[in-house]
Amino acid sequence: MEITNHAKSMLEKKMHEKNVNGIRFYFAGQGCCGPQFGISLDVPEQGDEVRVINGIQVAIDKRVTDMTEGITLDRQGNGLAITGGSDSSCC
């Protein structure tokens, strides 16, 4: 996983506003293409893998660890965008 400097800047501002120390990738249910993940400004939960990526603490639910490999979190407009990762076909 990579976090660009543009995304890092935005995340640091949001984390400061919400008084949190990192982000968390979590299991968000099962879709037609398999497991889905979400991202939140949150603390790690028990069993999460915790990494520091470009100075940002990132907690990753073990159920979605494989899905986060090879992705890039970047700033796009006023939000964040995820690129890369698995390009598996769906339904």
mmCIF file with all atom_site columns, C-alpha atoms in Angstrom:
data_model
loop_
_atom_site.group_PDB
_atom_site.id
_atom_site.type_symbol
_atom_site.label_atom_id
_atom_site.label_alt_id
_atom_site.label_comp_id
_atom_site.label_asym_id
_atom_site.label_entity_id
_atom_site.label_seq_id
_atom_site.pdbx_PDB_ins_code
_atom_site.Cartn_x
_atom_site.Cartn_y
_atom_site.Cartn_z
_atom_site.occupancy
_atom_site.B_iso_or_equiv
_atom_site.pdbx_formal_charge
_atom_site.auth_seq_id
_atom_site.auth_comp_id
_atom_site.auth_asym_id
_atom_site.auth_atom_id
_atom_site.pdbx_PDB_model_num
ATOM 1  C CA . MET A 1 1  ? 0.000   0.000   0.000   1.00 0.00 ? 1  MET A CA 1
ATOM 2  C CA . GLU A 1 2  ? 1.092   3.538   -0.721  1.00 0.00 ? 2  GLU A CA 1
ATOM 3  C CA . ILE A 1 3  ? -0.196  6.861   0.598   1.00 0.00 ? 3  ILE A CA 1
ATOM 4  C CA . THR A 1 4  ? 0.788   9.795   -1.593  1.00 0.00 ? 4  THR A CA 1
ATOM 5  C CA . ASN A 1 5  ? 1.983   13.069  -0.079  1.00 0.00 ? 5  ASN A CA 1
ATOM 6  C CA . HIS A 1 6  ? -1.222  14.776  -1.276  1.00 0.00 ? 6  HIS A CA 1
ATOM 7  C CA . ALA A 1 7  ? -3.348  12.172  0.529   1.00 0.00 ? 7  ALA A CA 1
ATOM 8  C CA . LYS A 1 8  ? -1.091  12.353  3.594   1.00 0.00 ? 8  LYS A CA 1
ATOM 9  C CA . SER A 1 9  ? -1.621  16.106  3.866   1.00 0.00 ? 9  SER A CA 1
ATOM 10 C CA . MET A 1 10 ? -5.398  15.713  3.676   1.00 0.00 ? 10 MET A CA 1
ATOM 11 C CA . LEU A 1 11 ? -5.436  12.804  6.139   1.00 0.00 ? 11 LEU A CA 1
ATOM 12 C CA . GLU A 1 12 ? -3.294  14.660  8.674   1.00 0.00 ? 12 GLU A CA 1
ATOM 13 C CA . LYS A 1 13 ? -5.698  17.614  8.576   1.00 0.00 ? 13 LYS A CA 1
ATOM 14 C CA . LYS A 1 14 ? -8.758  15.367  9.012   1.00 0.00 ? 14 LYS A CA 1
ATOM 15 C CA . MET A 1 15 ? -7.106  13.332  11.771  1.00 0.00 ? 15 MET A CA 1
ATOM 16 C CA . HIS A 1 16 ? -6.257  16.534  13.638  1.00 0.00 ? 16 HIS A CA 1
ATOM 17 C CA . GLU A 1 17 ? -9.859  17.793  13.282  1.00 0.00 ? 17 GLU A CA 1
ATOM 18 C CA . LYS A 1 18 ? -11.282 14.487  14.575  1.00 0.00 ? 18 LYS A CA 1
ATOM 19 C CA . ASN A 1 19 ? -8.557  13.995  17.209  1.00 0.00 ? 19 ASN A CA 1
ATOM 20 C CA . VAL A 1 20 ? -7.548  10.533  15.964  1.00 0.00 ? 20 VAL A CA 1
ATOM 21 C CA . ASN A 1 21 ? -4.108  9.077   15.281  1.00 0.00 ? 21 ASN A CA 1
ATOM 22 C CA . GLY A 1 22 ? -4.712  7.055   12.145  1.00 0.00 ? 22 GLY A CA 1
ATOM 23 C CA . ILE A 1 23 ? -6.942  5.386   9.627   1.00 0.00 ? 23 ILE A CA 1
ATOM 24 C CA . ARG A 1 24 ? -8.438  1.916   9.507   1.00 0.00 ? 24 ARG A CA 1
ATOM 25 C CA . PHE A 1 25 ? -9.296  -0.380  6.611   1.00 0.00 ? 25 PHE A CA 1
ATOM 26 C CA . TYR A 1 26 ? -12.125 -2.638  7.757   1.00 0.00 ? 26 TYR A CA 1
ATOM 27 C CA . PHE A 1 27 ? -14.312 -5.455  6.463   1.00 0.00 ? 27 PHE A CA 1
ATOM 28 C CA . ALA A 1 28 ? -17.490 -3.857  5.106   1.00 0.00 ? 28 ALA A CA 1
ATOM 29 C CA . GLY A 1 29 ? -19.435 -6.939  4.131   1.00 0.00 ? 29 GLY A CA 1
ATOM 30 C CA . GLN A 1 30 ? -19.722 -9.374  1.304   1.00 0.00 ? 30 GLN A CA 1
ATOM 31 C CA . GLY A 1 31 ? -20.675 -8.178  -2.181  1.00 0.00 ? 31 GLY A CA 1
ATOM 32 C CA . CYS A 1 32 ? -21.274 -10.047 -5.418  1.00 0.00 ? 32 CYS A CA 1
ATOM 33 C CA . CYS A 1 33 ? -17.525 -9.831  -6.080  1.00 0.00 ? 33 CYS A CA 1
ATOM 34 C CA . GLY A 1 34 ? -16.445 -11.003 -2.653  1.00 0.00 ? 34 GLY A CA 1
ATOM 35 C CA . PRO A 1 35 ? -15.332 -9.119  0.438   1.00 0.00 ? 35 PRO A CA 1
ATOM 36 C CA . GLN A 1 36 ? -15.567 -5.337  0.433   1.00 0.00 ? 36 GLN A CA 1
ATOM 37 C CA . PHE A 1 37 ? -13.561 -2.921  2.572   1.00 0.00 ? 37 PHE A CA 1
ATOM 38 C CA . GLY A 1 38 ? -14.172 0.508   3.979   1.00 0.00 ? 38 GLY A CA 1
ATOM 39 C CA . ILE A 1 39 ? -11.877 3.201   5.336   1.00 0.00 ? 39 ILE A CA 1
ATOM 40 C CA . SER A 1 40 ? -12.413 5.270   8.453   1.00 0.00 ? 40 SER A CA 1
ATOM 41 C CA . LEU A 1 41 ? -10.582 7.641   10.754  1.00 0.00 ? 41 LEU A CA 1
ATOM 42 C CA . ASP A 1 42 ? -10.349 5.204   13.613  1.00 0.00 ? 42 ASP A CA 1
ATOM 43 C CA . VAL A 1 43 ? -8.195  3.382   16.130  1.00 0.00 ? 43 VAL A CA 1
ATOM 44 C CA . PRO A 1 44 ? -6.948  -0.166  15.555  1.00 0.00 ? 44 PRO A CA 1
ATOM 45 C CA . GLU A 1 45 ? -9.147  -2.997  16.756  1.00 0.00 ? 45 GLU A CA 1
ATOM 46 C CA . GLN A 1 46 ? -7.919  -6.204  18.343  1.00 0.00 ? 46 GLN A CA 1
ATOM 47 C CA . GLY A 1 47 ? -6.319  -8.405  15.710  1.00 0.00 ? 47 GLY A CA 1
ATOM 48 C CA . ASP A 1 48 ? -5.670  -5.607  13.196  1.00 0.00 ? 48 ASP A CA 1
ATOM 49 C CA . GLU A 1 49 ? -2.320  -5.384  11.473  1.00 0.00 ? 49 GLU A CA 1
ATOM 50 C CA . VAL A 1 50 ? -0.840  -1.942  12.177  1.00 0.00 ? 50 VAL A CA 1
ATOM 51 C CA . ARG A 1 51 ? 1.639   -0.287  9.827   1.00 0.00 ? 51 ARG A CA 1
ATOM 52 C CA . VAL A 1 52 ? 3.026   3.194   9.409   1.00 0.00 ? 52 VAL A CA 1
ATOM 53 C CA . ILE A 1 53 ? 2.822   4.255   5.761   1.00 0.00 ? 53 ILE A CA 1
ATOM 54 C CA . ASN A 1 54 ? 4.249   7.639   4.751   1.00 0.00 ? 54 ASN A CA 1
ATOM 55 C CA . GLY A 1 55 ? 3.974   8.724   8.384   1.00 0.00 ? 55 GLY A CA 1
ATOM 56 C CA . ILE A 1 56 ? 0.306   7.693   8.745   1.00 0.00 ? 56 ILE A CA 1
ATOM 57 C CA . GLN A 1 57 ? -0.741  4.941   11.164  1.00 0.00 ? 57 GLN A CA 1
ATOM 58 C CA . VAL A 1 58 ? -2.789  2.424   9.176   1.00 0.00 ? 58 VAL A CA 1
ATOM 59 C CA . ALA A 1 59 ? -4.744  -0.354  10.882  1.00 0.00 ? 59 ALA A CA 1
ATOM 60 C CA . ILE A 1 60 ? -5.902  -3.158  8.597   1.00 0.00 ? 60 ILE A CA 1
ATOM 61 C CA . ASP A 1 61 ? -8.558  -5.720  9.466   1.00 0.00 ? 61 ASP A CA 1
ATOM 62 C CA . LYS A 1 62 ? -7.003  -9.117  8.723   1.00 0.00 ? 62 LYS A CA 1
ATOM 63 C CA . ARG A 1 63 ? -10.022 -10.037 6.584   1.00 0.00 ? 63 ARG A CA 1
ATOM 64 C CA . VAL A 1 64 ? -9.040  -7.359  4.034   1.00 0.00 ? 64 VAL A CA 1
ATOM 65 C CA . THR A 1 65 ? -5.237  -7.367  4.266   1.00 0.00 ? 65 THR A CA 1
ATOM 66 C CA . ASP A 1 66 ? -4.817  -9.049  0.878   1.00 0.00 ? 66 ASP A CA 1
ATOM 67 C CA . MET A 1 67 ? -7.184  -6.534  -0.741  1.00 0.00 ? 67 MET A CA 1
ATOM 68 C CA . THR A 1 68 ? -5.049  -3.592  0.382   1.00 0.00 ? 68 THR A CA 1
ATOM 69 C CA . GLU A 1 69 ? -1.835  -4.902  -1.165  1.00 0.00 ? 69 GLU A CA 1
ATOM 70 C CA . GLY A 1 70 ? -0.793  -2.886  -4.203  1.00 0.00 ? 70 GLY A CA 1
ATOM 71 C CA . ILE A 1 71 ? -3.278  -0.043  -3.719  1.00 0.00 ? 71 ILE A CA 1
ATOM 72 C CA . THR A 1 72 ? -2.489  3.658   -3.681  1.00 0.00 ? 72 THR A CA 1
ATOM 73 C CA . LEU A 1 73 ? -4.447  6.161   -1.614  1.00 0.00 ? 73 LEU A CA 1
ATOM 74 C CA . ASP A 1 74 ? -4.339  9.566   -3.301  1.00 0.00 ? 74 ASP A CA 1
ATOM 75 C CA . ARG A 1 75 ? -6.148  12.865  -3.095  1.00 0.00 ? 75 ARG A CA 1
ATOM 76 C CA . GLN A 1 76 ? -8.727  13.470  -5.791  1.00 0.00 ? 76 GLN A CA 1
ATOM 77 C CA . GLY A 1 77 ? -10.596 16.768  -5.669  1.00 0.00 ? 77 GLY A CA 1
ATOM 78 C CA . ASN A 1 78 ? -11.935 17.210  -2.136  1.00 0.00 ? 78 ASN A CA 1
ATOM 79 C CA . GLY A 1 79 ? -11.706 13.521  -1.314  1.00 0.00 ? 79 GLY A CA 1
ATOM 80 C CA . LEU A 1 80 ? -9.554  10.447  -1.526  1.00 0.00 ? 80 LEU A CA 1
ATOM 81 C CA . ALA A 1 81 ? -9.313  7.875   -4.295  1.00 0.00 ? 81 ALA A CA 1
ATOM 82 C CA . ILE A 1 82 ? -7.988  4.333   -4.284  1.00 0.00 ? 82 ILE A CA 1
ATOM 83 C CA . THR A 1 83 ? -6.190  3.025   -7.331  1.00 0.00 ? 83 THR A CA 1
ATOM 84 C CA . GLY A 1 84 ? -4.448  -0.237  -8.095  1.00 0.00 ? 84 GLY A CA 1
ATOM 85 C CA . GLY A 1 85 ? -4.986  -3.485  -6.297  1.00 0.00 ? 85 GLY A CA 1
ATOM 86 C CA . SER A 1 86 ? -6.974  -6.411  -7.613  1.00 0.00 ? 86 SER A CA 1
ATOM 87 C CA . ASP A 1 87 ? -8.724  -5.781  -10.909 1.00 0.00 ? 87 ASP A CA 1
ATOM 88 C CA . SER A 1 88 ? -10.824 -8.932  -10.750 1.00 0.00 ? 88 SER A CA 1
ATOM 89 C CA . SER A 1 89 ? -13.883 -9.070  -12.950 1.00 0.00 ? 89 SER A CA 1
ATOM 90 C CA . CYS A 1 90 ? -17.218 -8.969  -11.246 1.00 0.00 ? 90 CYS A CA 1
ATOM 91 C CA . CYS A 1 91 ? -20.565 -10.597 -11.917 1.00 0.00 ? 91 CYS A CA 1
#
